PDB file of C-alpha atoms in Angstrom:
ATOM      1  CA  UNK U  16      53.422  43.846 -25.301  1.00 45.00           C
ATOM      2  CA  UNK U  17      52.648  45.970 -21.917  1.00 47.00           C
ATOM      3  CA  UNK U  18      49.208  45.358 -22.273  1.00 46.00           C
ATOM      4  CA  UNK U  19      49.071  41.851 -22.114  1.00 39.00           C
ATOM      5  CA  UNK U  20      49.906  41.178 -18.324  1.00 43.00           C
ATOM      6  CA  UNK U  21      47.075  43.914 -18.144  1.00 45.00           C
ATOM      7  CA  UNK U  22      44.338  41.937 -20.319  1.00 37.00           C
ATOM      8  CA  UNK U  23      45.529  38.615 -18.595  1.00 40.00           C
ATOM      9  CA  UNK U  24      44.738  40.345 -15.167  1.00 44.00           C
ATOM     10  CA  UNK U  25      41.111  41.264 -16.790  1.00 40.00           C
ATOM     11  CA  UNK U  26      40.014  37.790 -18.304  1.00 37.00           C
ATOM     12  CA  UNK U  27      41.372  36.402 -14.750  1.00 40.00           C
ATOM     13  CA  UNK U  28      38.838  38.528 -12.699  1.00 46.00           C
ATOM     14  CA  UNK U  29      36.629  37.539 -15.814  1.00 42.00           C
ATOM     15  CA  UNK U  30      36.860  34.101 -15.186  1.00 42.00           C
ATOM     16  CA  UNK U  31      37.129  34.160 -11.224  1.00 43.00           C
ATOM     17  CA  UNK U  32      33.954  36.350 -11.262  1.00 47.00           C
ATOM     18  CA  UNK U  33      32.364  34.155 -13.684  1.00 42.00           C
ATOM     19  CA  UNK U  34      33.361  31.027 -11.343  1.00 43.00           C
ATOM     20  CA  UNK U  35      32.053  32.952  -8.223  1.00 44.00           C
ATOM     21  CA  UNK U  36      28.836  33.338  -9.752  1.00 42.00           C
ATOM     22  CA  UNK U  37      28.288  29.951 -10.843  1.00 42.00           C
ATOM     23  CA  UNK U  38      29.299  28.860  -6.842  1.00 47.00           C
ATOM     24  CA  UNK U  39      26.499  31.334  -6.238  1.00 51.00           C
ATOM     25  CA  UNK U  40      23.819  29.517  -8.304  1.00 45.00           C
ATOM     26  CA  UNK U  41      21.001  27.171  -6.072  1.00 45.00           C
ATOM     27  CA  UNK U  42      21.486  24.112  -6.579  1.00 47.00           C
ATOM     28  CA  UNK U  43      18.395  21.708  -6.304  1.00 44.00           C
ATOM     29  CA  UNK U  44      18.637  19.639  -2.787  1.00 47.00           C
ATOM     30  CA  UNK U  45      19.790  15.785  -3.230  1.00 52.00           C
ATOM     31  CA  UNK U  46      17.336  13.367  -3.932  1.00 46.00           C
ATOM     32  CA  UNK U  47      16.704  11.440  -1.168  1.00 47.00           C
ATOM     33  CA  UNK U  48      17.958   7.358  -1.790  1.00 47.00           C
ATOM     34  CA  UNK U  49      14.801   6.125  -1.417  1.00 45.00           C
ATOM     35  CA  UNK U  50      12.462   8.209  -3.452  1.00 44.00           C
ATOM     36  CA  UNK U  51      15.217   7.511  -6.277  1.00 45.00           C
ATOM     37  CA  UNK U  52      14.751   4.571  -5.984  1.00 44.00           C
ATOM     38  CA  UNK U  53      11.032   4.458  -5.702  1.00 48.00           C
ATOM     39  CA  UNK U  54      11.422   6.339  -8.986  1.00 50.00           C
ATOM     40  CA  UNK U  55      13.379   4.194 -10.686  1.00 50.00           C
ATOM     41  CA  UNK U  56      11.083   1.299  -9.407  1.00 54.00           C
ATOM     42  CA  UNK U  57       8.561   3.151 -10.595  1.00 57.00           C
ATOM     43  CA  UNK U  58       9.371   3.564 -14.309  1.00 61.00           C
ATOM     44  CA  UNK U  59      10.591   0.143 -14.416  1.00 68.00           C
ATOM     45  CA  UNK U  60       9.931  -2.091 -17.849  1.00 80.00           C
ATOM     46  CA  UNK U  61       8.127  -5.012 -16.744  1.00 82.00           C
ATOM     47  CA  UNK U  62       9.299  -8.654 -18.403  1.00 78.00           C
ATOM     48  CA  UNK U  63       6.585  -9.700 -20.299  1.00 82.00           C
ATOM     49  CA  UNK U  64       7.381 -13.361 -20.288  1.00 88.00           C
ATOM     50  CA  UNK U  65       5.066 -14.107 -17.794  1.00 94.00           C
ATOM     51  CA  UNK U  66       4.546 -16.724 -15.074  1.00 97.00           C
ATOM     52  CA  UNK U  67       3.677 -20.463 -15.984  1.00 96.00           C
ATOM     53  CA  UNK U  68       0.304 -21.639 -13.986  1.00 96.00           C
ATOM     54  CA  UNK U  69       2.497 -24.067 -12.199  1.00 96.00           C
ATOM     55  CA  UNK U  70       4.896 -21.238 -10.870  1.00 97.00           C
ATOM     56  CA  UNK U  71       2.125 -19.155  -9.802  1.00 98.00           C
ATOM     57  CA  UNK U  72       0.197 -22.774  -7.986  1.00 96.00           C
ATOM     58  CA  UNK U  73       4.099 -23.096  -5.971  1.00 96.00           C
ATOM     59  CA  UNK U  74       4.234 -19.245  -4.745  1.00 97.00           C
ATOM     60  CA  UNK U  75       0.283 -18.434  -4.356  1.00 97.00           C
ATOM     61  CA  UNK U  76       0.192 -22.095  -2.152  1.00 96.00           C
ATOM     62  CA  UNK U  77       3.619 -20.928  -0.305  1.00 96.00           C
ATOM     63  CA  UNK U  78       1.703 -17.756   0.508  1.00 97.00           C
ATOM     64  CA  UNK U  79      -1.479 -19.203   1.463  1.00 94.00           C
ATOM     65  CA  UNK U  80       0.397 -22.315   4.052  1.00 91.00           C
ATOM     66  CA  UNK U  81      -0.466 -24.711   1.654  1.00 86.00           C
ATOM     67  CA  UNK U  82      -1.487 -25.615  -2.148  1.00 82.00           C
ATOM     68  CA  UNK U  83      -5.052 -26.771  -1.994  1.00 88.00           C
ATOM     69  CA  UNK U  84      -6.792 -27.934  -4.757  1.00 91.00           C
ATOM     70  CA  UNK U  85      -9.544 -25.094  -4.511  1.00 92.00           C
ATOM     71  CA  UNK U  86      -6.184 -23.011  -5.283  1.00 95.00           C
ATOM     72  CA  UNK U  87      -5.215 -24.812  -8.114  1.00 95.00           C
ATOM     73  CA  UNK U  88      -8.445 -24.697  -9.744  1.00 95.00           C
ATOM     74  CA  UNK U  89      -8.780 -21.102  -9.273  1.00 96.00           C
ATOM     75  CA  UNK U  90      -5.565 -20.546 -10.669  1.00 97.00           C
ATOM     76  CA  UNK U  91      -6.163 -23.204 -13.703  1.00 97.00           C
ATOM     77  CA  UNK U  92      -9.454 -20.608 -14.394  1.00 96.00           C
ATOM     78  CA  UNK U  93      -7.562 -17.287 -14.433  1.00 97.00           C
ATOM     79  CA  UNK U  94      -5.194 -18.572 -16.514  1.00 98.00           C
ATOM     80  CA  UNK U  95      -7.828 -20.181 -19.205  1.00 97.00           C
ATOM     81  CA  UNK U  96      -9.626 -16.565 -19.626  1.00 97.00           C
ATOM     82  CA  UNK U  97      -6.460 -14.581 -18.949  1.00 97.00           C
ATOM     83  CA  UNK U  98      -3.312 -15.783 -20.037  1.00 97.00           C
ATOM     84  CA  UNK U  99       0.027 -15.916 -18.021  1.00 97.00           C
ATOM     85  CA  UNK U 100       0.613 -12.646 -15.205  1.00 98.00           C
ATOM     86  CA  UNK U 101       3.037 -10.257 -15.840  1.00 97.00           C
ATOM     87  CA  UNK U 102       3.637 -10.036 -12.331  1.00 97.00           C
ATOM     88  CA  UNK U 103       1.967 -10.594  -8.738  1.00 98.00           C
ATOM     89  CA  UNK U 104       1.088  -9.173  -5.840  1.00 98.00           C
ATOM     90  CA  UNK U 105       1.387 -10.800  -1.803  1.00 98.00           C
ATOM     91  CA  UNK U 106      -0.244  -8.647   0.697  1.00 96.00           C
ATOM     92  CA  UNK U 107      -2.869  -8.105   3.248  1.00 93.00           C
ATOM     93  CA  UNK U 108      -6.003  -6.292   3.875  1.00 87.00           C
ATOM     94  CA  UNK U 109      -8.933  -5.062   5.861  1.00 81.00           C
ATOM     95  CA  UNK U 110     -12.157  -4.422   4.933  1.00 71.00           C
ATOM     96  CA  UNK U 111     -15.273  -4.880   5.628  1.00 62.00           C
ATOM     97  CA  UNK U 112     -19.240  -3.863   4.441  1.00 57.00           C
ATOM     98  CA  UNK U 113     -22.689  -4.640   5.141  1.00 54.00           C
ATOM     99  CA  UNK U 114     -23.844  -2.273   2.155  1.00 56.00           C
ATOM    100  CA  UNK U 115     -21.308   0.106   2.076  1.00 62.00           C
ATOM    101  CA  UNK U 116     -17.549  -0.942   3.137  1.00 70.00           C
ATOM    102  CA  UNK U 117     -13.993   0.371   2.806  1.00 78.00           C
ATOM    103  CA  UNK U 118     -11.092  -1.949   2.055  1.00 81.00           C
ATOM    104  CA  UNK U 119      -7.379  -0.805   2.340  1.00 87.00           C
ATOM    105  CA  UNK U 120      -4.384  -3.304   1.974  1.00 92.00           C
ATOM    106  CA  UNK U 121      -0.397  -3.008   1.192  1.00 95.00           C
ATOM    107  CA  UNK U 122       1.728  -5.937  -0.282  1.00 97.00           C
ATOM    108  CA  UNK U 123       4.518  -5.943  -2.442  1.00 98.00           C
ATOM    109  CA  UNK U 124       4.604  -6.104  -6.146  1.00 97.00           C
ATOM    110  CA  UNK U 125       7.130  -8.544  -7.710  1.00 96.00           C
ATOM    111  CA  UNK U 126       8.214  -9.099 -11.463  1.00 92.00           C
ATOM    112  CA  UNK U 127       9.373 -12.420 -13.094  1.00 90.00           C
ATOM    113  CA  UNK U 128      13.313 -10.870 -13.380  1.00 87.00           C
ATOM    114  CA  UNK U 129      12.892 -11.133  -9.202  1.00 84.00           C
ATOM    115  CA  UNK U 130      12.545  -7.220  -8.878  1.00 88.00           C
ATOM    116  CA  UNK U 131      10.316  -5.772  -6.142  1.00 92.00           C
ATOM    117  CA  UNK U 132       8.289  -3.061  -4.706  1.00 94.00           C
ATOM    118  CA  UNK U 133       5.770  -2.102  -2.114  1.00 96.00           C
ATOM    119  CA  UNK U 134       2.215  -0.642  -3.322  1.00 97.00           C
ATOM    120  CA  UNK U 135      -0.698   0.266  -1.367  1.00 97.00           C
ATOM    121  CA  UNK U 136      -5.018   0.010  -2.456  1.00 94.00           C
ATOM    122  CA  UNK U 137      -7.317   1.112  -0.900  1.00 91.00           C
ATOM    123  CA  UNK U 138     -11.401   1.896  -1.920  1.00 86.00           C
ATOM    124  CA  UNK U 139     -15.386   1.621  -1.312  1.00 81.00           C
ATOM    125  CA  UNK U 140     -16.768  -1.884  -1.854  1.00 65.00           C
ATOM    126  CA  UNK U 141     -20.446  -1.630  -2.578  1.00 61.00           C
ATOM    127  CA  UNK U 142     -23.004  -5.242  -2.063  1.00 56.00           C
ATOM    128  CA  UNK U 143     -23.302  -7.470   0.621  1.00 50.00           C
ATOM    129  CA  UNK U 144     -20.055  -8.407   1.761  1.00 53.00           C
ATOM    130  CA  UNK U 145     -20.157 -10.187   4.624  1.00 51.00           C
ATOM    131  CA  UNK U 146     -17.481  -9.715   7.576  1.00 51.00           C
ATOM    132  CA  UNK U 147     -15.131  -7.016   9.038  1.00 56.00           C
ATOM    133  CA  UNK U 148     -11.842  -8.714   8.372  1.00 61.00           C
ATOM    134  CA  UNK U 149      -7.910  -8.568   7.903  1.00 72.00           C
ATOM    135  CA  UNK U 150      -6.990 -11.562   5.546  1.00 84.00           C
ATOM    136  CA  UNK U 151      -4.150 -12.039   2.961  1.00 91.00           C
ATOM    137  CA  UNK U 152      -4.485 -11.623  -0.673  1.00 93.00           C
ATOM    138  CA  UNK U 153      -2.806 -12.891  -3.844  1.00 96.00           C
ATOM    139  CA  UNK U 154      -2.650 -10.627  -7.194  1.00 97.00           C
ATOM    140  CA  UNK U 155      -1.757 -11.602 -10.601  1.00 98.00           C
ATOM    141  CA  UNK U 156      -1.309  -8.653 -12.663  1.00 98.00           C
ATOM    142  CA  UNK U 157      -1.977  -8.617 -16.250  1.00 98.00           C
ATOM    143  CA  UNK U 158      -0.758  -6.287 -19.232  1.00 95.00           C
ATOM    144  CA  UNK U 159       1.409  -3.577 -17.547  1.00 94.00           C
ATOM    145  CA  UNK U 160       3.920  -2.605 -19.157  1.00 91.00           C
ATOM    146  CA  UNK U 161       6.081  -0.319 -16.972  1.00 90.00           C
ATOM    147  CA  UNK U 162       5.301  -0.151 -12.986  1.00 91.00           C
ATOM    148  CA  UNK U 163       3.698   3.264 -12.742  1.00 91.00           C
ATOM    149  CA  UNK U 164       0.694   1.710 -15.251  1.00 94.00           C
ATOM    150  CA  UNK U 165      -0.825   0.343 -11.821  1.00 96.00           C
ATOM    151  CA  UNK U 166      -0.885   3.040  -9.837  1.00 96.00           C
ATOM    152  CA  UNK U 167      -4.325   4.078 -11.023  1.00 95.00           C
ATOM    153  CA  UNK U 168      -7.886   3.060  -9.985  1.00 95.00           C
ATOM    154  CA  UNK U 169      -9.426  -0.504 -11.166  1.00 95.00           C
ATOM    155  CA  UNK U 170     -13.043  -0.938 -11.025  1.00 91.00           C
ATOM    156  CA  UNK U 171     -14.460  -4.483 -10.054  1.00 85.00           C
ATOM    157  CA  UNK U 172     -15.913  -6.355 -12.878  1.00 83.00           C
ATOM    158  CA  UNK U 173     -19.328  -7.432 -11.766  1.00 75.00           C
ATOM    159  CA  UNK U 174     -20.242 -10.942 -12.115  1.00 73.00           C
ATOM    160  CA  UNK U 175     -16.535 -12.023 -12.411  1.00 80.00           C
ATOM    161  CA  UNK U 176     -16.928 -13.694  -8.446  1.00 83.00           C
ATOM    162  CA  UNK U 177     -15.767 -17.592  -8.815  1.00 88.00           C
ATOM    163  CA  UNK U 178     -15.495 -19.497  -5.708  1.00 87.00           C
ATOM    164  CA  UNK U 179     -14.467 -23.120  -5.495  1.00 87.00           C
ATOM    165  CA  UNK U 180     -13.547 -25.011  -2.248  1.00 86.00           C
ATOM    166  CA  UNK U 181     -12.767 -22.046  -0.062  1.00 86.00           C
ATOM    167  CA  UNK U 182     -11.035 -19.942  -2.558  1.00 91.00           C
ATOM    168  CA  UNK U 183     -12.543 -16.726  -4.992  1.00 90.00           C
ATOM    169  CA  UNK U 184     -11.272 -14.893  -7.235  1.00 92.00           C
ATOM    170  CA  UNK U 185     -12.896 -11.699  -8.765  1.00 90.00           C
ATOM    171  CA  UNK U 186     -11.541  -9.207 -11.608  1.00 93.00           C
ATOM    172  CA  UNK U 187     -10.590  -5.494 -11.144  1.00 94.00           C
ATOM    173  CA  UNK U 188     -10.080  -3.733 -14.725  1.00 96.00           C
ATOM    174  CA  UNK U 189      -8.489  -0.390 -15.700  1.00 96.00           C
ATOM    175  CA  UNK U 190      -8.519  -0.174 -19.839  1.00 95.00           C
ATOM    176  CA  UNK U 191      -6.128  -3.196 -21.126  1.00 95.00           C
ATOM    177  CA  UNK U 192      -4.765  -4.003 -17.291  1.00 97.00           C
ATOM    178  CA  UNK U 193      -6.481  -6.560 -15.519  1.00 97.00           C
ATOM    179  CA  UNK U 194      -6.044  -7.847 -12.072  1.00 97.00           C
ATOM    180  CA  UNK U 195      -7.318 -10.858 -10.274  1.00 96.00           C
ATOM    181  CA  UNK U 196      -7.042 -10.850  -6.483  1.00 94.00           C
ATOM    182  CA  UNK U 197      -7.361 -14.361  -4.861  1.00 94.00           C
ATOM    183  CA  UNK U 198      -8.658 -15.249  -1.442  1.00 89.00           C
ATOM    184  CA  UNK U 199      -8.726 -17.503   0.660  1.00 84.00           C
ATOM    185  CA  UNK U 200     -11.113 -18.254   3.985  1.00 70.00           C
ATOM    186  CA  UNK U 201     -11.987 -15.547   6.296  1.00 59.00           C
ATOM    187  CA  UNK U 202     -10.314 -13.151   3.159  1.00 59.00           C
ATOM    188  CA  UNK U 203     -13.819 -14.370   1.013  1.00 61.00           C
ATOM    189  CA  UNK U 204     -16.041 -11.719   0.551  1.00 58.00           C
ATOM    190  CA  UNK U 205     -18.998 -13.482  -1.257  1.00 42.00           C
ATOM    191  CA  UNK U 206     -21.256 -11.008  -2.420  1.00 41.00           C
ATOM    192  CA  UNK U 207     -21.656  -8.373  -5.548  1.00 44.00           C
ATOM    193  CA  UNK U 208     -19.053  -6.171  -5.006  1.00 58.00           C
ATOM    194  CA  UNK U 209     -18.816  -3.497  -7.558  1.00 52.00           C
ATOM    195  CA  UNK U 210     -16.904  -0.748  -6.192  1.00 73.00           C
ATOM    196  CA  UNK U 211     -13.009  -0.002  -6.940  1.00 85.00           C
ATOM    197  CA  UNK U 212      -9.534  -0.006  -5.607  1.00 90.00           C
ATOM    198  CA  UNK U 213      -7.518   2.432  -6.031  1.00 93.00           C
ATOM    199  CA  UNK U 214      -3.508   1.244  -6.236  1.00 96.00           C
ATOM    200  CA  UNK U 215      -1.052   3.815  -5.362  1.00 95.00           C
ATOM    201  CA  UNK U 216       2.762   3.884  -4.910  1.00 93.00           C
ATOM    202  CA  UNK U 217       2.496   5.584  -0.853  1.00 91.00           C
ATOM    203  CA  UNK U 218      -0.625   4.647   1.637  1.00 87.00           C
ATOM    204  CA  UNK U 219      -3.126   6.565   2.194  1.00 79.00           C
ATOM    205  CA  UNK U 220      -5.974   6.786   4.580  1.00 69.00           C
ATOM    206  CA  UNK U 221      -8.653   8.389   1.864  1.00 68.00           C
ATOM    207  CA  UNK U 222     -10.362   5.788  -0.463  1.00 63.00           C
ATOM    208  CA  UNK U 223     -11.878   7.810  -2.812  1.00 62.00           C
TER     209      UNK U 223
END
């Protein structure tokens, strides 16, 4: 019976060395909020119900100041040989090439559900494209699945250029994903343009 205040006073030390030692254990650093939530963002499931034409015809013409009928018909084309956009992308970009050209934009990326996020492209363009310029540019995004399936590089498809009454529209393809940036005005770059952009989550200055 003596021994027990004894062994109580040795599992105590036990267990107050054992809790010392665990205080004494790195911890990692907090994430910071918003590279959490650029993570979450990131691994995202994207809706796969898609956009109707006439959806995409209200926000693309909203974008561009107004909903021509070169818009329209561009629109009414990418949807024929693609199918409805998972998502879409509003941004801007400069570029510009007599030969050989870089282009670098940013925009945001947004989902039917109404979620967000910023991404960044940038890349060589190869062909005659005519004019240094900063112009706007309107993405639908086809067959992602989760957000982080963009952030890779998308060759152009040559020959896709169609231009109709001041808008063009040209295809960028990465395996399954295909994207369709549309342009309007000074944003045309009429010529063969068979380099690549390169989407990423952060901008950078380096386009290959």
């Amino acid at each position: 019976m003596r021994r027990l205040p004894a062994l109580a006073a040795v599992v105590l030390c036990a267990s107050l060395g054992t809790s010392h030692a665990q205080d004494n254990i790195p911890q990692p650093p907090p994430q910071p909020p918003e590279a959490a939530l650029a993570q979450a963002a990131e691994s995202k499931p994207i809706p796969q119900d898609g956009y109707t034409a006439q959806e995409i015809v209200n926000v693309a013409g909203n974008f561009f100041g107004g909903a021509s009928e070169g818009l329209a018909k561009v629109i009414e084309r990418v949807f024929k040989q693609q199918g409805k956009p998972v998502a879409y992308i509003t941004g801007e970009e400069a570029s510009g090439a007599i030969g050989v050209g870089l282009r670098y934009g940013r925009g945001t990326l947004t989902y039917p559900d109404g979620g967000n996020m910023p991404v960044f492209w940038q890349g060589p363009s190869i062909g005659w494209d005519f004019g240094g310029n900063a112009s706007k540019v309107f993405t639908l995004v086809y067959k992602i699945q989760n957000t982080h399936d963009l952030f890779q590089r998308y060759p152009g498809v040559d020959g896709s250029l169609y231009l109709v009454a001041g808008v063009g529209v040209n295809y960028q393809r990465a395996g399954e994903i295909t994207l369709a940036p549309i342009r309007t005005g000074v944003g045309l770059r009429a010529g063969a343009s068979v380099g690549y952009l390169h989407y990423t989550m952060k901008e950078s200055w380096i386009p290959f």
